Amino acid sequence: ELGREEFRTRTAEAQVTDLPMSRIVASAPAGTSRPLTFTKEGTGTLFYTTRLRYAVDALFQEGLDSGFRVERRYEPFVETGARPPATTYSAGDLVRVTLTFRLSKERRFVAVTDPLPAGFEAVESWFATTAGDLAAQQDRQTNERDGRDENDWENWFRSGGFDHVERHDDRIQLFATRLSEGVHEFSYIARATTAGAFRTAPARVEEMYTPEVFGRTATTTIEIKR
């Protein structure tokens, strides 16, 4: 037995049990597998969720699609047109970071976390030191319906999109109530600030209430020169 909890009355409060992997491995002979089983005594309905958290000892060379396919690219920022993706920048350079999501079906209550490379900082459009023309080009969203003969509201109604953005020192977070089937893109601007070579953690996207539906990008290395 790995854990036991008791509920005396009907309740919406959850009981949480954290188990180290060493204990789970020790519960069965080496090299064997056993099912994880939940049982209950008494009346009522038992609802449960199991999540596995782990860290790997190698870079993710490829992305993972478990319901979401997501790709990330870094490009030198230019006000007009576009530049090819790059992984080498100079301190002070502006970089457009673009996340591309490919959905095989509609997804709801979507959360995205994109960790910033250690040598980057997100550009805040509301800072007094941020130029107005740069702020105007900050966050961009596109989807497959862009360019069709319909207004912005109709496009949003049919396709959905990210309706909340949070900027932190080490990451960007996006939230969407609904994303339609197809391709969606979101991009933002960051600034290269610190010289060095930095490995990027993968960007991750998931359905908040069904986190087993998720996806992540591959990792890469960003170099910032003085």
PDB file of C-alpha atoms in Angstrom:
ATOM      1  CA  GLU A   1       0.000   0.000   0.000  1.00  0.00           C
ATOM      2  CA  LEU A   2       1.400   3.370  -1.055  1.00  0.00           C
ATOM      3  CA  GLY A   3      -1.109   5.643   0.619  1.00  0.00           C
ATOM      4  CA  ARG A   4      -4.447   5.903   2.419  1.00  0.00           C
ATOM      5  CA  GLU A   5      -6.843   8.808   2.939  1.00  0.00           C
ATOM      6  CA  GLU A   6     -10.155   9.075   4.799  1.00  0.00           C
ATOM      7  CA  PHE A   7     -13.278  11.089   3.919  1.00  0.00           C
ATOM      8  CA  ARG A   8     -15.994  11.166   6.598  1.00  0.00           C
ATOM      9  CA  THR A   9     -18.610  13.252   4.752  1.00  0.00           C
ATOM     10  CA  ARG A  10     -19.248  14.558   1.277  1.00  0.00           C
ATOM     11  CA  THR A  11     -16.603  17.138   0.462  1.00  0.00           C
ATOM     12  CA  ALA A  12     -15.096  18.955  -2.482  1.00  0.00           C
ATOM     13  CA  GLU A  13     -11.738  19.229  -0.733  1.00  0.00           C
ATOM     14  CA  ALA A  14      -8.956  17.121  -2.195  1.00  0.00           C
ATOM     15  CA  GLN A  15      -6.470  14.970  -0.338  1.00  0.00           C
ATOM     16  CA  VAL A  16      -2.998  15.010  -1.885  1.00  0.00           C
ATOM     17  CA  THR A  17      -0.333  12.353  -1.411  1.00  0.00           C
ATOM     18  CA  ASP A  18       3.180  12.902  -2.800  1.00  0.00           C
ATOM     19  CA  LEU A  19       5.248   9.771  -3.324  1.00  0.00           C
ATOM     20  CA  PRO A  20       8.966   9.761  -4.158  1.00  0.00           C
ATOM     21  CA  MET A  21       9.947   7.561  -7.083  1.00  0.00           C
ATOM     22  CA  SER A  22      12.229   5.540  -4.797  1.00  0.00           C
ATOM     23  CA  ARG A  23       9.225   4.336  -2.814  1.00  0.00           C
ATOM     24  CA  ILE A  24       7.289   3.380  -5.924  1.00  0.00           C
ATOM     25  CA  VAL A  25      10.246   1.459  -7.342  1.00  0.00           C
ATOM     26  CA  ALA A  26      10.774  -0.347  -4.030  1.00  0.00           C
ATOM     27  CA  SER A  27       7.166  -1.576  -4.008  1.00  0.00           C
ATOM     28  CA  ALA A  28       7.869  -4.150  -6.743  1.00  0.00           C
ATOM     29  CA  PRO A  29      10.775  -6.442  -7.643  1.00  0.00           C
ATOM     30  CA  ALA A  30      13.377  -4.868  -9.910  1.00  0.00           C
ATOM     31  CA  GLY A  31      12.564  -5.135 -13.599  1.00  0.00           C
ATOM     32  CA  THR A  32       8.854  -5.778 -13.099  1.00  0.00           C
ATOM     33  CA  SER A  33       5.823  -3.557 -13.578  1.00  0.00           C
ATOM     34  CA  ARG A  34       2.627  -3.378 -11.542  1.00  0.00           C
ATOM     35  CA  PRO A  35      -0.611  -1.465 -12.115  1.00  0.00           C
ATOM     36  CA  LEU A  36      -1.407   1.529  -9.935  1.00  0.00           C
ATOM     37  CA  THR A  37      -4.756   0.665  -8.355  1.00  0.00           C
ATOM     38  CA  PHE A  38      -7.223   2.834  -6.417  1.00  0.00           C
ATOM     39  CA  THR A  39      -9.791   1.135  -4.170  1.00  0.00           C
ATOM     40  CA  LYS A  40     -12.407   2.516  -1.784  1.00  0.00           C
ATOM     41  CA  GLU A  41     -14.459   1.291   1.138  1.00  0.00           C
ATOM     42  CA  GLY A  42     -17.916   2.668   1.853  1.00  0.00           C
ATOM     43  CA  THR A  43     -20.482   4.504  -0.245  1.00  0.00           C
ATOM     44  CA  GLY A  44     -20.024   7.493  -2.484  1.00  0.00           C
ATOM     45  CA  THR A  45     -18.001   8.133  -5.600  1.00  0.00           C
ATOM     46  CA  LEU A  46     -14.236   8.496  -5.510  1.00  0.00           C
ATOM     47  CA  PHE A  47     -12.624  10.858  -8.006  1.00  0.00           C
ATOM     48  CA  TYR A  48      -8.863  10.795  -8.398  1.00  0.00           C
ATOM     49  CA  THR A  49      -6.041  12.106 -10.568  1.00  0.00           C
ATOM     50  CA  THR A  50      -2.462  10.887 -10.806  1.00  0.00           C
ATOM     51  CA  ARG A  51       0.416  13.002 -12.100  1.00  0.00           C
ATOM     52  CA  LEU A  52       4.066  12.102 -12.606  1.00  0.00           C
ATOM     53  CA  ARG A  53       6.729  14.807 -12.278  1.00  0.00           C
ATOM     54  CA  TYR A  54      10.232  14.036 -13.404  1.00  0.00           C
ATOM     55  CA  ALA A  55      13.460  15.603 -14.647  1.00  0.00           C
ATOM     56  CA  VAL A  56      15.622  14.205 -17.419  1.00  0.00           C
ATOM     57  CA  ASP A  57      19.407  14.163 -17.539  1.00  0.00           C
ATOM     58  CA  ALA A  58      19.678  15.145 -21.218  1.00  0.00           C
ATOM     59  CA  LEU A  59      18.399  17.864 -23.531  1.00  0.00           C
ATOM     60  CA  PHE A  60      15.147  17.306 -25.394  1.00  0.00           C
ATOM     61  CA  GLN A  61      16.444  16.964 -28.948  1.00  0.00           C
ATOM     62  CA  GLU A  62      12.900  16.783 -30.318  1.00  0.00           C
ATOM     63  CA  GLY A  63       9.535  18.135 -29.279  1.00  0.00           C
ATOM     64  CA  LEU A  64       6.750  15.950 -27.898  1.00  0.00           C
ATOM     65  CA  ASP A  65       3.167  15.855 -29.200  1.00  0.00           C
ATOM     66  CA  SER A  66       0.640  14.401 -26.737  1.00  0.00           C
ATOM     67  CA  GLY A  67      -2.326  16.355 -28.062  1.00  0.00           C
ATOM     68  CA  PHE A  68      -0.501  19.588 -28.928  1.00  0.00           C
ATOM     69  CA  ARG A  69       2.250  20.083 -31.473  1.00  0.00           C
ATOM     70  CA  VAL A  70       4.230  23.197 -30.583  1.00  0.00           C
ATOM     71  CA  GLU A  71       7.333  24.707 -32.176  1.00  0.00           C
ATOM     72  CA  ARG A  72       9.428  27.701 -31.119  1.00  0.00           C
ATOM     73  CA  ARG A  73      11.770  29.907 -33.107  1.00  0.00           C
ATOM     74  CA  TYR A  74      13.964  32.919 -32.353  1.00  0.00           C
ATOM     75  CA  GLU A  75      14.437  35.651 -34.986  1.00  0.00           C
ATOM     76  CA  PRO A  76      16.246  39.015 -34.998  1.00  0.00           C
ATOM     77  CA  PHE A  77      13.567  41.681 -34.590  1.00  0.00           C
ATOM     78  CA  VAL A  78      13.008  44.037 -37.522  1.00  0.00           C
ATOM     79  CA  GLU A  79      10.172  46.545 -37.814  1.00  0.00           C
ATOM     80  CA  THR A  80       9.299  45.489 -41.358  1.00  0.00           C
ATOM     81  CA  GLY A  81       9.632  42.116 -43.016  1.00  0.00           C
ATOM     82  CA  ALA A  82      11.356  39.217 -41.303  1.00  0.00           C
ATOM     83  CA  ARG A  83      14.810  37.799 -40.713  1.00  0.00           C
ATOM     84  CA  PRO A  84      15.812  34.117 -40.751  1.00  0.00           C
ATOM     85  CA  PRO A  85      15.735  32.316 -37.380  1.00  0.00           C
ATOM     86  CA  ALA A  86      19.013  32.506 -35.457  1.00  0.00           C
ATOM     87  CA  THR A  87      20.562  31.276 -32.225  1.00  0.00           C
ATOM     88  CA  THR A  88      23.419  33.824 -31.969  1.00  0.00           C
ATOM     89  CA  TYR A  89      22.857  37.458 -30.933  1.00  0.00           C
ATOM     90  CA  SER A  90      24.733  40.425 -29.530  1.00  0.00           C
ATOM     91  CA  ALA A  91      23.951  41.961 -26.159  1.00  0.00           C
ATOM     92  CA  GLY A  92      21.250  44.593 -26.652  1.00  0.00           C
ATOM     93  CA  ASP A  93      19.656  42.891 -29.673  1.00  0.00           C
ATOM     94  CA  LEU A  94      15.884  42.607 -29.860  1.00  0.00           C
ATOM     95  CA  VAL A  95      14.557  39.125 -30.597  1.00  0.00           C
ATOM     96  CA  ARG A  96      11.105  38.049 -31.741  1.00  0.00           C
ATOM     97  CA  VAL A  97      10.113  34.740 -30.151  1.00  0.00           C
ATOM     98  CA  THR A  98       7.356  32.887 -32.014  1.00  0.00           C
ATOM     99  CA  LEU A  99       5.363  29.904 -30.755  1.00  0.00           C
ATOM    100  CA  THR A 100       3.442  27.898 -33.360  1.00  0.00           C
ATOM    101  CA  PHE A 101       0.677  25.540 -32.238  1.00  0.00           C
ATOM    102  CA  ARG A 102      -0.809  22.868 -34.504  1.00  0.00           C
ATOM    103  CA  LEU A 103      -4.033  21.386 -33.159  1.00  0.00           C
ATOM    104  CA  SER A 104      -5.754  18.303 -34.555  1.00  0.00           C
ATOM    105  CA  LYS A 105      -8.958  19.247 -32.691  1.00  0.00           C
ATOM    106  CA  GLU A 106     -10.368  22.104 -30.669  1.00  0.00           C
ATOM    107  CA  ARG A 107      -8.826  22.562 -27.227  1.00  0.00           C
ATOM    108  CA  ARG A 108     -10.219  24.443 -24.226  1.00  0.00           C
ATOM    109  CA  PHE A 109      -8.650  26.126 -21.205  1.00  0.00           C
ATOM    110  CA  VAL A 110      -5.138  26.085 -22.603  1.00  0.00           C
ATOM    111  CA  ALA A 111      -2.058  27.175 -20.628  1.00  0.00           C
ATOM    112  CA  VAL A 112       1.384  27.824 -22.114  1.00  0.00           C
ATOM    113  CA  THR A 113       4.680  28.401 -20.304  1.00  0.00           C
ATOM    114  CA  ASP A 114       7.668  29.558 -22.347  1.00  0.00           C
ATOM    115  CA  PRO A 115      10.831  29.833 -20.213  1.00  0.00           C
ATOM    116  CA  LEU A 116      13.147  32.651 -21.254  1.00  0.00           C
ATOM    117  CA  PRO A 117      16.812  31.836 -21.886  1.00  0.00           C
ATOM    118  CA  ALA A 118      18.867  33.065 -18.926  1.00  0.00           C
ATOM    119  CA  GLY A 119      20.408  35.858 -21.042  1.00  0.00           C
ATOM    120  CA  PHE A 120      17.028  37.239 -22.202  1.00  0.00           C
ATOM    121  CA  GLU A 121      14.474  39.545 -20.662  1.00  0.00           C
ATOM    122  CA  ALA A 122      10.951  40.157 -21.907  1.00  0.00           C
ATOM    123  CA  VAL A 123      10.208  43.629 -23.302  1.00  0.00           C
ATOM    124  CA  GLU A 124       7.366  45.282 -21.389  1.00  0.00           C
ATOM    125  CA  SER A 125       5.201  47.426 -23.649  1.00  0.00           C
ATOM    126  CA  TRP A 126       4.003  49.598 -20.759  1.00  0.00           C
ATOM    127  CA  PHE A 127       7.473  50.664 -19.564  1.00  0.00           C
ATOM    128  CA  ALA A 128       8.074  54.390 -20.052  1.00  0.00           C
ATOM    129  CA  THR A 129      11.447  53.510 -21.572  1.00  0.00           C
ATOM    130  CA  THR A 130       9.887  51.337 -24.286  1.00  0.00           C
ATOM    131  CA  ALA A 131       9.531  53.214 -27.572  1.00  0.00           C
ATOM    132  CA  GLY A 132       5.976  53.589 -28.825  1.00  0.00           C
ATOM    133  CA  ASP A 133       6.673  52.025 -32.211  1.00  0.00           C
ATOM    134  CA  LEU A 134       8.243  48.999 -30.508  1.00  0.00           C
ATOM    135  CA  ALA A 135       5.347  48.646 -28.074  1.00  0.00           C
ATOM    136  CA  ALA A 136       2.932  48.658 -31.009  1.00  0.00           C
ATOM    137  CA  GLN A 137       4.663  45.595 -32.460  1.00  0.00           C
ATOM    138  CA  GLN A 138       4.902  43.668 -29.201  1.00  0.00           C
ATOM    139  CA  ASP A 139       2.446  40.761 -29.005  1.00  0.00           C
ATOM    140  CA  ARG A 140       1.102  39.246 -32.224  1.00  0.00           C
ATOM    141  CA  GLN A 141      -1.432  36.483 -32.780  1.00  0.00           C
ATOM    142  CA  THR A 142      -2.341  34.801 -36.045  1.00  0.00           C
ATOM    143  CA  ASN A 143      -4.421  31.823 -37.090  1.00  0.00           C
ATOM    144  CA  GLU A 144      -5.563  30.100 -40.266  1.00  0.00           C
ATOM    145  CA  ARG A 145      -8.578  32.405 -40.646  1.00  0.00           C
ATOM    146  CA  ASP A 146      -6.524  35.597 -40.889  1.00  0.00           C
ATOM    147  CA  GLY A 147      -7.023  37.272 -44.241  1.00  0.00           C
ATOM    148  CA  ARG A 148     -10.543  35.940 -44.765  1.00  0.00           C
ATOM    149  CA  ASP A 149     -13.418  38.285 -45.445  1.00  0.00           C
ATOM    150  CA  GLU A 150     -14.591  38.572 -41.856  1.00  0.00           C
ATOM    151  CA  ASN A 151     -14.179  41.062 -39.033  1.00  0.00           C
ATOM    152  CA  ASP A 152     -11.922  40.639 -36.000  1.00  0.00           C
ATOM    153  CA  TRP A 153     -14.805  39.606 -33.732  1.00  0.00           C
ATOM    154  CA  GLU A 154     -15.978  36.909 -36.129  1.00  0.00           C
ATOM    155  CA  ASN A 155     -12.405  35.628 -36.501  1.00  0.00           C
ATOM    156  CA  TRP A 156     -12.011  35.466 -32.718  1.00  0.00           C
ATOM    157  CA  PHE A 157     -15.400  33.765 -32.297  1.00  0.00           C
ATOM    158  CA  ARG A 158     -14.549  31.052 -34.819  1.00  0.00           C
ATOM    159  CA  SER A 159     -10.875  30.510 -33.955  1.00  0.00           C
ATOM    160  CA  GLY A 160     -10.381  31.576 -30.350  1.00  0.00           C
ATOM    161  CA  GLY A 161      -7.022  32.833 -29.165  1.00  0.00           C
ATOM    162  CA  PHE A 162      -4.890  33.748 -26.189  1.00  0.00           C
ATOM    163  CA  ASP A 163      -6.849  36.157 -24.017  1.00  0.00           C
ATOM    164  CA  HIS A 164      -4.376  36.598 -21.154  1.00  0.00           C
ATOM    165  CA  VAL A 165      -0.599  37.118 -21.180  1.00  0.00           C
ATOM    166  CA  GLU A 166       1.734  37.245 -18.178  1.00  0.00           C
ATOM    167  CA  ARG A 167       5.363  38.378 -18.288  1.00  0.00           C
ATOM    168  CA  HIS A 168       7.730  37.244 -15.558  1.00  0.00           C
ATOM    169  CA  ASP A 169      11.473  37.617 -15.101  1.00  0.00           C
ATOM    170  CA  ASP A 170      12.099  34.069 -16.288  1.00  0.00           C
ATOM    171  CA  ARG A 171       9.100  33.105 -18.429  1.00  0.00           C
ATOM    172  CA  ILE A 172       6.116  34.137 -20.515  1.00  0.00           C
ATOM    173  CA  GLN A 173       2.733  32.563 -19.770  1.00  0.00           C
ATOM    174  CA  LEU A 174      -0.263  32.482 -22.105  1.00  0.00           C
ATOM    175  CA  PHE A 175      -3.841  31.431 -21.424  1.00  0.00           C
ATOM    176  CA  ALA A 176      -6.681  30.712 -23.843  1.00  0.00           C
ATOM    177  CA  THR A 177     -10.286  29.816 -23.125  1.00  0.00           C
ATOM    178  CA  ARG A 178     -10.531  28.136 -26.524  1.00  0.00           C
ATOM    179  CA  LEU A 179      -8.305  27.350 -29.500  1.00  0.00           C
ATOM    180  CA  SER A 180      -9.886  25.974 -32.656  1.00  0.00           C
ATOM    181  CA  GLU A 181      -8.498  23.112 -34.708  1.00  0.00           C
ATOM    182  CA  GLY A 182      -5.683  24.255 -36.991  1.00  0.00           C
ATOM    183  CA  VAL A 183      -2.610  26.465 -36.681  1.00  0.00           C
ATOM    184  CA  HIS A 184      -2.199  29.311 -34.185  1.00  0.00           C
ATOM    185  CA  GLU A 185       0.837  31.545 -33.663  1.00  0.00           C
ATOM    186  CA  PHE A 186       1.785  33.880 -30.850  1.00  0.00           C
ATOM    187  CA  SER A 187       4.937  36.002 -30.806  1.00  0.00           C
ATOM    188  CA  TYR A 188       6.503  38.459 -28.399  1.00  0.00           C
ATOM    189  CA  ILE A 189       9.697  40.516 -28.186  1.00  0.00           C
ATOM    190  CA  ALA A 190      12.623  39.869 -25.850  1.00  0.00           C
ATOM    191  CA  ARG A 191      15.986  41.555 -25.448  1.00  0.00           C
ATOM    192  CA  ALA A 192      19.373  39.829 -25.279  1.00  0.00           C
ATOM    193  CA  THR A 193      21.039  41.248 -22.171  1.00  0.00           C
ATOM    194  CA  THR A 194      23.792  39.000 -20.840  1.00  0.00           C
ATOM    195  CA  ALA A 195      26.732  37.523 -22.738  1.00  0.00           C
ATOM    196  CA  GLY A 196      27.168  33.766 -22.624  1.00  0.00           C
ATOM    197  CA  ALA A 197      25.780  30.495 -23.946  1.00  0.00           C
ATOM    198  CA  PHE A 198      22.423  29.458 -22.491  1.00  0.00           C
ATOM    199  CA  ARG A 199      20.401  26.282 -22.918  1.00  0.00           C
ATOM    200  CA  THR A 200      16.710  26.961 -23.352  1.00  0.00           C
ATOM    201  CA  ALA A 201      14.169  24.949 -21.418  1.00  0.00           C
ATOM    202  CA  PRO A 202      11.325  23.630 -23.606  1.00  0.00           C
ATOM    203  CA  ALA A 203       8.116  25.611 -23.986  1.00  0.00           C
ATOM    204  CA  ARG A 204       5.143  23.597 -22.719  1.00  0.00           C
ATOM    205  CA  VAL A 205       1.427  23.763 -23.537  1.00  0.00           C
ATOM    206  CA  GLU A 206      -1.379  21.816 -21.853  1.00  0.00           C
ATOM    207  CA  GLU A 207      -5.092  21.748 -21.183  1.00  0.00           C
ATOM    208  CA  MET A 208      -5.330  22.991 -17.603  1.00  0.00           C
ATOM    209  CA  TYR A 209      -8.017  20.521 -16.536  1.00  0.00           C
ATOM    210  CA  THR A 210      -6.685  17.562 -18.537  1.00  0.00           C
ATOM    211  CA  PRO A 211      -2.904  18.052 -18.226  1.00  0.00           C
ATOM    212  CA  GLU A 212      -2.207  14.689 -19.834  1.00  0.00           C
ATOM    213  CA  VAL A 213      -3.080  16.501 -23.083  1.00  0.00           C
ATOM    214  CA  PHE A 214       0.096  18.502 -23.634  1.00  0.00           C
ATOM    215  CA  GLY A 215       3.051  19.219 -25.882  1.00  0.00           C
ATOM    216  CA  ARG A 216       6.535  20.652 -25.606  1.00  0.00           C
ATOM    217  CA  THR A 217       9.209  22.056 -27.887  1.00  0.00           C
ATOM    218  CA  ALA A 218      12.744  20.841 -28.311  1.00  0.00           C
ATOM    219  CA  THR A 219      15.563  22.583 -26.449  1.00  0.00           C
ATOM    220  CA  THR A 220      18.300  24.614 -28.080  1.00  0.00           C
ATOM    221  CA  THR A 221      21.307  26.742 -27.117  1.00  0.00           C
ATOM    222  CA  ILE A 222      21.290  30.533 -27.446  1.00  0.00           C
ATOM    223  CA  GLU A 223      24.621  32.384 -27.630  1.00  0.00           C
ATOM    224  CA  ILE A 224      24.863  36.066 -26.753  1.00  0.00           C
ATOM    225  CA  LYS A 225      28.038  37.952 -27.651  1.00  0.00           C
ATOM    226  CA  ARG A 226      29.288  41.162 -26.061  1.00  0.00           C
TER     227      ARG A 226
END
